[in-house]
Short mmCIF file of C-alpha atoms in Angstrom, two decimals:
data_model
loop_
_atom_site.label_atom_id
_atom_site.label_comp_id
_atom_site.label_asym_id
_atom_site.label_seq_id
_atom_site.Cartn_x
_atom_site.Cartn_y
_atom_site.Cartn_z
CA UNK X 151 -27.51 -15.29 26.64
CA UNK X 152 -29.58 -16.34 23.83
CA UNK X 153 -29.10 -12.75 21.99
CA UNK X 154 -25.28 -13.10 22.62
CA UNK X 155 -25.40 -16.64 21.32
CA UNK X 156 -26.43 -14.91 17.83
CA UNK X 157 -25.14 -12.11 17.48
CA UNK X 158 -21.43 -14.52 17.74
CA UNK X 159 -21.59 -15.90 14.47
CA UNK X 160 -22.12 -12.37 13.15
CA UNK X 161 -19.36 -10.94 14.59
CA UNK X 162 -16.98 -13.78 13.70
CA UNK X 163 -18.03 -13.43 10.05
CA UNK X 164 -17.73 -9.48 10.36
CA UNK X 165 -13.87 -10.12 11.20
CA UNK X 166 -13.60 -12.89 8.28
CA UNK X 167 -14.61 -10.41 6.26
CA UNK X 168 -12.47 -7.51 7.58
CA UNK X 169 -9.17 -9.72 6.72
CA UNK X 170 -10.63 -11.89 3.92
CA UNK X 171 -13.01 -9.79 1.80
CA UNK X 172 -11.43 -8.46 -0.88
CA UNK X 173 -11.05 -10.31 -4.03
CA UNK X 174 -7.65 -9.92 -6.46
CA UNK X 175 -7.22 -6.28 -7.78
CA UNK X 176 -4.83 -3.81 -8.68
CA UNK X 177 -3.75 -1.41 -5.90
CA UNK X 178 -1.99 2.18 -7.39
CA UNK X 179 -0.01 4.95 -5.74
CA UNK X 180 -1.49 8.57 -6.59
CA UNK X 181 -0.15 12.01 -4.94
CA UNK X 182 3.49 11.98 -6.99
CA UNK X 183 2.60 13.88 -9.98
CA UNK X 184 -0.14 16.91 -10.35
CA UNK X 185 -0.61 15.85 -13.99
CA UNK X 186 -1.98 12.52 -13.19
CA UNK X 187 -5.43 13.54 -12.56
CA UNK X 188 -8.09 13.88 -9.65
CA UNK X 189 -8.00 11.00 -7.09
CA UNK X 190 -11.53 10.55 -7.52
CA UNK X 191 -11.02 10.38 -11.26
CA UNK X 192 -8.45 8.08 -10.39
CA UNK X 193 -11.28 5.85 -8.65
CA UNK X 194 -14.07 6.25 -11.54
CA UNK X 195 -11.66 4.24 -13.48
CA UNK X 196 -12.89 1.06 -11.69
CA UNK X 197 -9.65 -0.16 -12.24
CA UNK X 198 -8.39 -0.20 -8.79
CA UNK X 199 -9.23 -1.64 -5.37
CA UNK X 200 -6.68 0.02 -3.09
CA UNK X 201 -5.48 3.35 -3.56
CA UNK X 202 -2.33 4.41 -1.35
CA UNK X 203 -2.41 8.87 -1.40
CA UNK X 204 1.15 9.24 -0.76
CA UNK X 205 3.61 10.45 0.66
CA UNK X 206 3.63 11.38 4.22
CA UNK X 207 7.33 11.75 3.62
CA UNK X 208 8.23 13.87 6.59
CA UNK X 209 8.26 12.32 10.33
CA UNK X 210 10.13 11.11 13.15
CA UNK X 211 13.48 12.33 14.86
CA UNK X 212 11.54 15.04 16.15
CA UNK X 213 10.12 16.80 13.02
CA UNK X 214 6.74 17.49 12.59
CA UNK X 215 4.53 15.09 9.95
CA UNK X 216 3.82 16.51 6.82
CA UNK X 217 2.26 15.32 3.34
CA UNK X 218 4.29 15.98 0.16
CA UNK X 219 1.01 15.60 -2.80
CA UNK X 220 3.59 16.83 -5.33
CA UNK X 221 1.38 19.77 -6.58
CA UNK X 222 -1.93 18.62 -6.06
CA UNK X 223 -2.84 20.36 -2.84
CA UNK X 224 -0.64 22.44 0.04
CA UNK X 225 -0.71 20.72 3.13
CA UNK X 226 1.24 23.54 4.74
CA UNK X 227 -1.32 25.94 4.34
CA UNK X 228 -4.07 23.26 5.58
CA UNK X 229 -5.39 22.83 1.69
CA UNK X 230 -5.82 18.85 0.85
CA UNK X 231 -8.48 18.78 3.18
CA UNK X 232 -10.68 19.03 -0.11
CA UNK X 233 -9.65 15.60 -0.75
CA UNK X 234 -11.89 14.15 1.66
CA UNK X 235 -15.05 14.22 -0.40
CA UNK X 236 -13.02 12.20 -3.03
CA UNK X 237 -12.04 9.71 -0.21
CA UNK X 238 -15.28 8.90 0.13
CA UNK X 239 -16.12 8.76 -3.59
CA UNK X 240 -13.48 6.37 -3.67
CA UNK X 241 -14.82 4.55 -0.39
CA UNK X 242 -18.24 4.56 -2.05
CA UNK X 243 -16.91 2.47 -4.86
CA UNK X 244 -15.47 0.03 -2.72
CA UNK X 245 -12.08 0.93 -2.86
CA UNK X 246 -9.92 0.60 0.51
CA UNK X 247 -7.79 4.18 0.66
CA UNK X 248 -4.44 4.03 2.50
CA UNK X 249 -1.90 6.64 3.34
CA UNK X 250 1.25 6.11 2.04
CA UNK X 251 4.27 6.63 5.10
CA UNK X 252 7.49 7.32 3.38
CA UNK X 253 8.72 6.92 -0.18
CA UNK X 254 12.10 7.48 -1.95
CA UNK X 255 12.67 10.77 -1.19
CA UNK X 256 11.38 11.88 2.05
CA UNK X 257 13.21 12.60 5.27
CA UNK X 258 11.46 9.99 8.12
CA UNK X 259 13.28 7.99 10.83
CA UNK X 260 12.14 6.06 14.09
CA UNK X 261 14.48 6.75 16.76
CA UNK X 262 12.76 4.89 19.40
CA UNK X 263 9.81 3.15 20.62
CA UNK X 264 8.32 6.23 21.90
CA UNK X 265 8.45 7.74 19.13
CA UNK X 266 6.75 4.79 16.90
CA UNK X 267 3.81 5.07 19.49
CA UNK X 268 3.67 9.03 18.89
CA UNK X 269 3.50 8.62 15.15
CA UNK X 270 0.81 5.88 15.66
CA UNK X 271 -1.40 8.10 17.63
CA UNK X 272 -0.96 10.90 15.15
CA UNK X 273 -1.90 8.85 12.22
CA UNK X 274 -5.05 7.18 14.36
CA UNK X 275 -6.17 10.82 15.44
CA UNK X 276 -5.00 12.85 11.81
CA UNK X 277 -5.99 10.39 9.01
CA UNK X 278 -7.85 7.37 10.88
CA UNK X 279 -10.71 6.71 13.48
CA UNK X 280 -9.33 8.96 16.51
CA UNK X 281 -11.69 11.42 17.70
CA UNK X 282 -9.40 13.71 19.18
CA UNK X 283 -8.79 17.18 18.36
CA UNK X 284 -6.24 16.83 16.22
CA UNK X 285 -6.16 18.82 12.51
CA UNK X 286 -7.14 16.52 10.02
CA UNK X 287 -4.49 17.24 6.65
CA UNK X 288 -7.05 15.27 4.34
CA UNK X 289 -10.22 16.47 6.45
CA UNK X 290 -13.03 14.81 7.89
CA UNK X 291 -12.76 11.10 5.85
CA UNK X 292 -11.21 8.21 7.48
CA UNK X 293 -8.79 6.66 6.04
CA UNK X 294 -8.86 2.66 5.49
CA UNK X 295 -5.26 2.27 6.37
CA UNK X 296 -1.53 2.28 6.43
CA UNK X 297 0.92 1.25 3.58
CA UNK X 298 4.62 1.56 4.49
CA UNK X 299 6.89 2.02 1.73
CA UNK X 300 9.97 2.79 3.66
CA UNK X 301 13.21 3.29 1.48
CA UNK X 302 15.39 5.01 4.05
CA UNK X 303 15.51 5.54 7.60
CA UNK X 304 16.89 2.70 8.95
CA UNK X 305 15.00 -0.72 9.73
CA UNK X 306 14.60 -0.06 13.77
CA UNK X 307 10.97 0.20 15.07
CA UNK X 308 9.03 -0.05 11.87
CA UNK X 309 7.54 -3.21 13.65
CA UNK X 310 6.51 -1.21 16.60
CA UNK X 311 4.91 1.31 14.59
CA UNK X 312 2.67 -1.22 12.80
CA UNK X 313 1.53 -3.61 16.27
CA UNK X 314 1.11 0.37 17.63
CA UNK X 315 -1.44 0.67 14.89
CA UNK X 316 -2.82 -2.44 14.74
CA UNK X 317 -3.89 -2.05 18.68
CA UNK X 318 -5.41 1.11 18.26
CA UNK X 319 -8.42 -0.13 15.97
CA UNK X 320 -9.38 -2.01 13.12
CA UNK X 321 -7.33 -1.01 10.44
CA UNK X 322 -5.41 -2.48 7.26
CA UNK X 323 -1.77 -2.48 6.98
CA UNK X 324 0.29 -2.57 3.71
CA UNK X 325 4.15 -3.00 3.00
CA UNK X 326 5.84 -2.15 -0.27
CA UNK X 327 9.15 -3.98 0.02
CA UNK X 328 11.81 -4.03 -2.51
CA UNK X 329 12.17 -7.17 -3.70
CA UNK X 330 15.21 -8.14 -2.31
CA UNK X 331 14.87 -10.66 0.62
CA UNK X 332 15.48 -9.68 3.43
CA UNK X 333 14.06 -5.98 2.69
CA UNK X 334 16.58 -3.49 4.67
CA UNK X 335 14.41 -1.39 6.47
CA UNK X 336 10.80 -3.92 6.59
CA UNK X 337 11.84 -7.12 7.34
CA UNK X 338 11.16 -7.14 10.97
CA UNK X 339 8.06 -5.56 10.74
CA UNK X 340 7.03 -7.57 7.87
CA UNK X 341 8.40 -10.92 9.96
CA UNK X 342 6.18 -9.57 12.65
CA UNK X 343 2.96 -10.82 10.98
CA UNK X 344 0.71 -7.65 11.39
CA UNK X 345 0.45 -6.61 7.60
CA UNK X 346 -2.68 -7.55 5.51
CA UNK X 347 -1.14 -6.74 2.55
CA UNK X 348 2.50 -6.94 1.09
CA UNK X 349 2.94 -4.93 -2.20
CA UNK X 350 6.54 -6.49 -3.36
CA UNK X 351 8.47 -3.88 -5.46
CA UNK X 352 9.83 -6.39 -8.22
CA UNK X 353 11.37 -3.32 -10.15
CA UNK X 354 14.86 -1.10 -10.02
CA UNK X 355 15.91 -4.44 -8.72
CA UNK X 356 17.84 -6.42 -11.14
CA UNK X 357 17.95 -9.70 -9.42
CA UNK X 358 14.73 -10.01 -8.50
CA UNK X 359 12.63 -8.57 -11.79
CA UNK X 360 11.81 -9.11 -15.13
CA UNK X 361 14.37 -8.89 -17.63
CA UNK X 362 13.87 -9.03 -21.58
CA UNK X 363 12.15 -12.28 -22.17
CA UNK X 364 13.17 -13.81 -19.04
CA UNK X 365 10.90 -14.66 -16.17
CA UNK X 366 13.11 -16.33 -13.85
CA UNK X 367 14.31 -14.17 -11.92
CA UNK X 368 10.67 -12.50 -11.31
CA UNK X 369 8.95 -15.71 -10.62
CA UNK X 370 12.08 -17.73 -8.41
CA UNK X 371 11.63 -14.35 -6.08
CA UNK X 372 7.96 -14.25 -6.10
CA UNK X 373 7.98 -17.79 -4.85
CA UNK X 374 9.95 -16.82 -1.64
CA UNK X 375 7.64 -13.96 -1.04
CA UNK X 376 4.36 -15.82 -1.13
CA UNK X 377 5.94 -17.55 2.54
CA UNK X 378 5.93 -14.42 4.50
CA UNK X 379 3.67 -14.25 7.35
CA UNK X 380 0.87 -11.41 5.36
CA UNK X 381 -2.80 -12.60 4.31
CA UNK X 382 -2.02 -11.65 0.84
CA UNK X 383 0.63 -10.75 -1.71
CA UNK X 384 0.65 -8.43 -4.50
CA UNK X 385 3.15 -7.98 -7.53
CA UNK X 386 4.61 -4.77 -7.35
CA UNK X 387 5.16 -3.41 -11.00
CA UNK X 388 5.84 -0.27 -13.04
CA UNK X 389 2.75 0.96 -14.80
CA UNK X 390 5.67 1.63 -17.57
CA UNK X 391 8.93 1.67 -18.62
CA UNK X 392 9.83 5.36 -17.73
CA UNK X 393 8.45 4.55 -13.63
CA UNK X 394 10.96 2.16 -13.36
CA UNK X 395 14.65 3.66 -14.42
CA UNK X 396 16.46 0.23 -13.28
CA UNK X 397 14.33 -1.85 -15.15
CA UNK X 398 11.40 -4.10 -14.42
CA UNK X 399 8.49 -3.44 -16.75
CA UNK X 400 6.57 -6.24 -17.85
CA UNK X 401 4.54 -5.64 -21.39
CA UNK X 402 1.46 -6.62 -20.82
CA UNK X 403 1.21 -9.82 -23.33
CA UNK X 404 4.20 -10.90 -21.31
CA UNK X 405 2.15 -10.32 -17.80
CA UNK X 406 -1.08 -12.30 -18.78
CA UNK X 407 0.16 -15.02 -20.61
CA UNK X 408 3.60 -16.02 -18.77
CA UNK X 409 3.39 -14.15 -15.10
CA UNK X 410 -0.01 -13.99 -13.90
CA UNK X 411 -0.45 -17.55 -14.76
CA UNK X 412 1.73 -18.90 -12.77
CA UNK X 413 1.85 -16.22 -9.75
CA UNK X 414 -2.11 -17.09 -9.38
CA UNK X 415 -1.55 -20.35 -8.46
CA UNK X 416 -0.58 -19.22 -4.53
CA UNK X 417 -3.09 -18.85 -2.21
CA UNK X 418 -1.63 -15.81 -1.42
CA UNK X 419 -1.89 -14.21 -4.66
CA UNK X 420 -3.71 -10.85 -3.78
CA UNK X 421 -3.16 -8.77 -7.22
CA UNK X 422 -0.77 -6.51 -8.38
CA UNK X 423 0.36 -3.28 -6.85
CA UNK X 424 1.32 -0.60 -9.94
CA UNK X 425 3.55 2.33 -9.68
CA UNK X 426 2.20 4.38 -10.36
CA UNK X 427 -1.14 6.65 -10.95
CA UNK X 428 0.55 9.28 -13.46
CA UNK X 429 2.69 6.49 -15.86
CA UNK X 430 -0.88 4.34 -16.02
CA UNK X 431 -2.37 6.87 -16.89
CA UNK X 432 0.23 7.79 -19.95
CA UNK X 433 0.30 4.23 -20.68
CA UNK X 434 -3.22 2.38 -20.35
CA UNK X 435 -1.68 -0.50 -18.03
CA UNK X 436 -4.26 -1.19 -16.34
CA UNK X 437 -6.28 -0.99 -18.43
CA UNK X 438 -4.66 -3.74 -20.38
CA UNK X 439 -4.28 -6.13 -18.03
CA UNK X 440 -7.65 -5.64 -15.43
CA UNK X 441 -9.45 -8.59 -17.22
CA UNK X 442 -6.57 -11.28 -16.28
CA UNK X 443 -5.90 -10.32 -12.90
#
């Protein structure tokens, strides 16, 4: 009894830490362009805390899941499973590694709840903690997490998917919105209160995003994000002007001294969330703007 009696506090400040750890960074997408360097590289930059590899952009309505890493590796042929050594470089660093489900052009649908519990135990036994047999696309390393960034495929079951995940083991969850409110195809599952992260993307949205000198917009939607039920939330951005074709892309004098100022004042400020790896790269955003977020 007496063992048990410590070894509570221990384990209650284990889980504290599991939701409640991380400090404000900048999370990144990497996998969309083959000229935007190594994902380790990507890591050694120190300028990131969460990296999301995506796309799985194939799944559901019967098809069988596969990675698009635009170029960097052929998951048909069973060749990203390099990229597990720099999953753990990253890892080693500190920095929580996600796979991305979806994206803007990928062909993925949930037709029922059966099939959100398939997809769950394929991700848990492919990318995550499952021990089963299953091939392993990005090898031996397990994965950190989730991040759904669902831009098509309807809005039915992405909840089920994530409380699916959730149940099977200790993992994060991330959701990359527009920033529209309600999101068409997350608000349920966002509503449901199972993400650790939400990742707004405040870009190719005119309503909600920065404009030419004008904040309002930007900051009047932020303000209505901060209230859904996640532990934190990030501003989504473009890492530069050519990521974001309908606009959005906040110079970075603008971001420090009239954005992150004011968006740091919620509790449920997490960071910002750049699209993406490739365009930072070309343009040194993150670079730029590390030191105020």
């Amino acid at each position: 009894m007496e063992a048990s009696l410590l070894l509570l506090p221990l384990l209650l400040i284990s889980l504290f830490n599991f939701n409640h750890s991380q400090a404000a960074g900048i999370a990144i997408y990497w996998g969309q362009n083959s000229q935007e360097g190594t994902l380790a590289d990507t890591c050694n930059t120190g300028n990131y805390k969460f990296v999301n590899i995506a796309f799985l952009s194939t799944f559901g309505n019967g098809q069988t899941p596969q990675l698009n890493l635009a170029g960097h590796c052929d998951p048909t042929t069973n060749g990203c499973t390099g990229l597990s050594s720099d999953i753990k470089t990253c890892q080693g660093s500190g920095i929580k590694v996600f796979l991305s489900l979806g994206g803007g052009a990928g062909t993925y649908s949930l037709n029922s709840p059966d099939e959100a519990t398939q997809l769950a135990n394929y991700l848990w036994n492919s990318f995550l903690g499952g021990q089963s047999g299953n091939s392993r696309p990005l090898g031996d390393a397990v994965l950190d997490g989730i991040d759904f960034d669902i831009e098509s495929g309807g809005s039915a079951h992405w909840d089920e998917l994530a409380k699916a995940l959730k149940d099977l083991g200790q993992i994060y969850l991330s959701a990359a919105p527009q920033c529209i409110i309600p999101d068409s195809h997350l608000d349920s599952a966002i509503q449901s209160g199972v993400f650790d992260y939400v990742w707004v993307q405040f870009y190719n949205n005119p309503s909600c995003q920065y404009s030419t000198g004008n904040t309002n917009n930007l900051i009047n939607s932020w303000n209505q994000w901060i209230n859904v039920p996640a532990t934190k939330v990030f501003m989504g951005l473009p890492a530069a002007e050519a990521a974001a074709p309908s606009g959005g892309f906040v110079p970075a004098d603008v971001l420090t001294s009239q954005v992150l100022p004011q968006i740091k004042e919620s509790s449920k400020y997490g960071g910002l969330m750049l699209w993406n790896r490739f365009n930072d790269v070309q343009s040194g955003y993150s670079k730029a703007i590390i030191a105020s977020v």
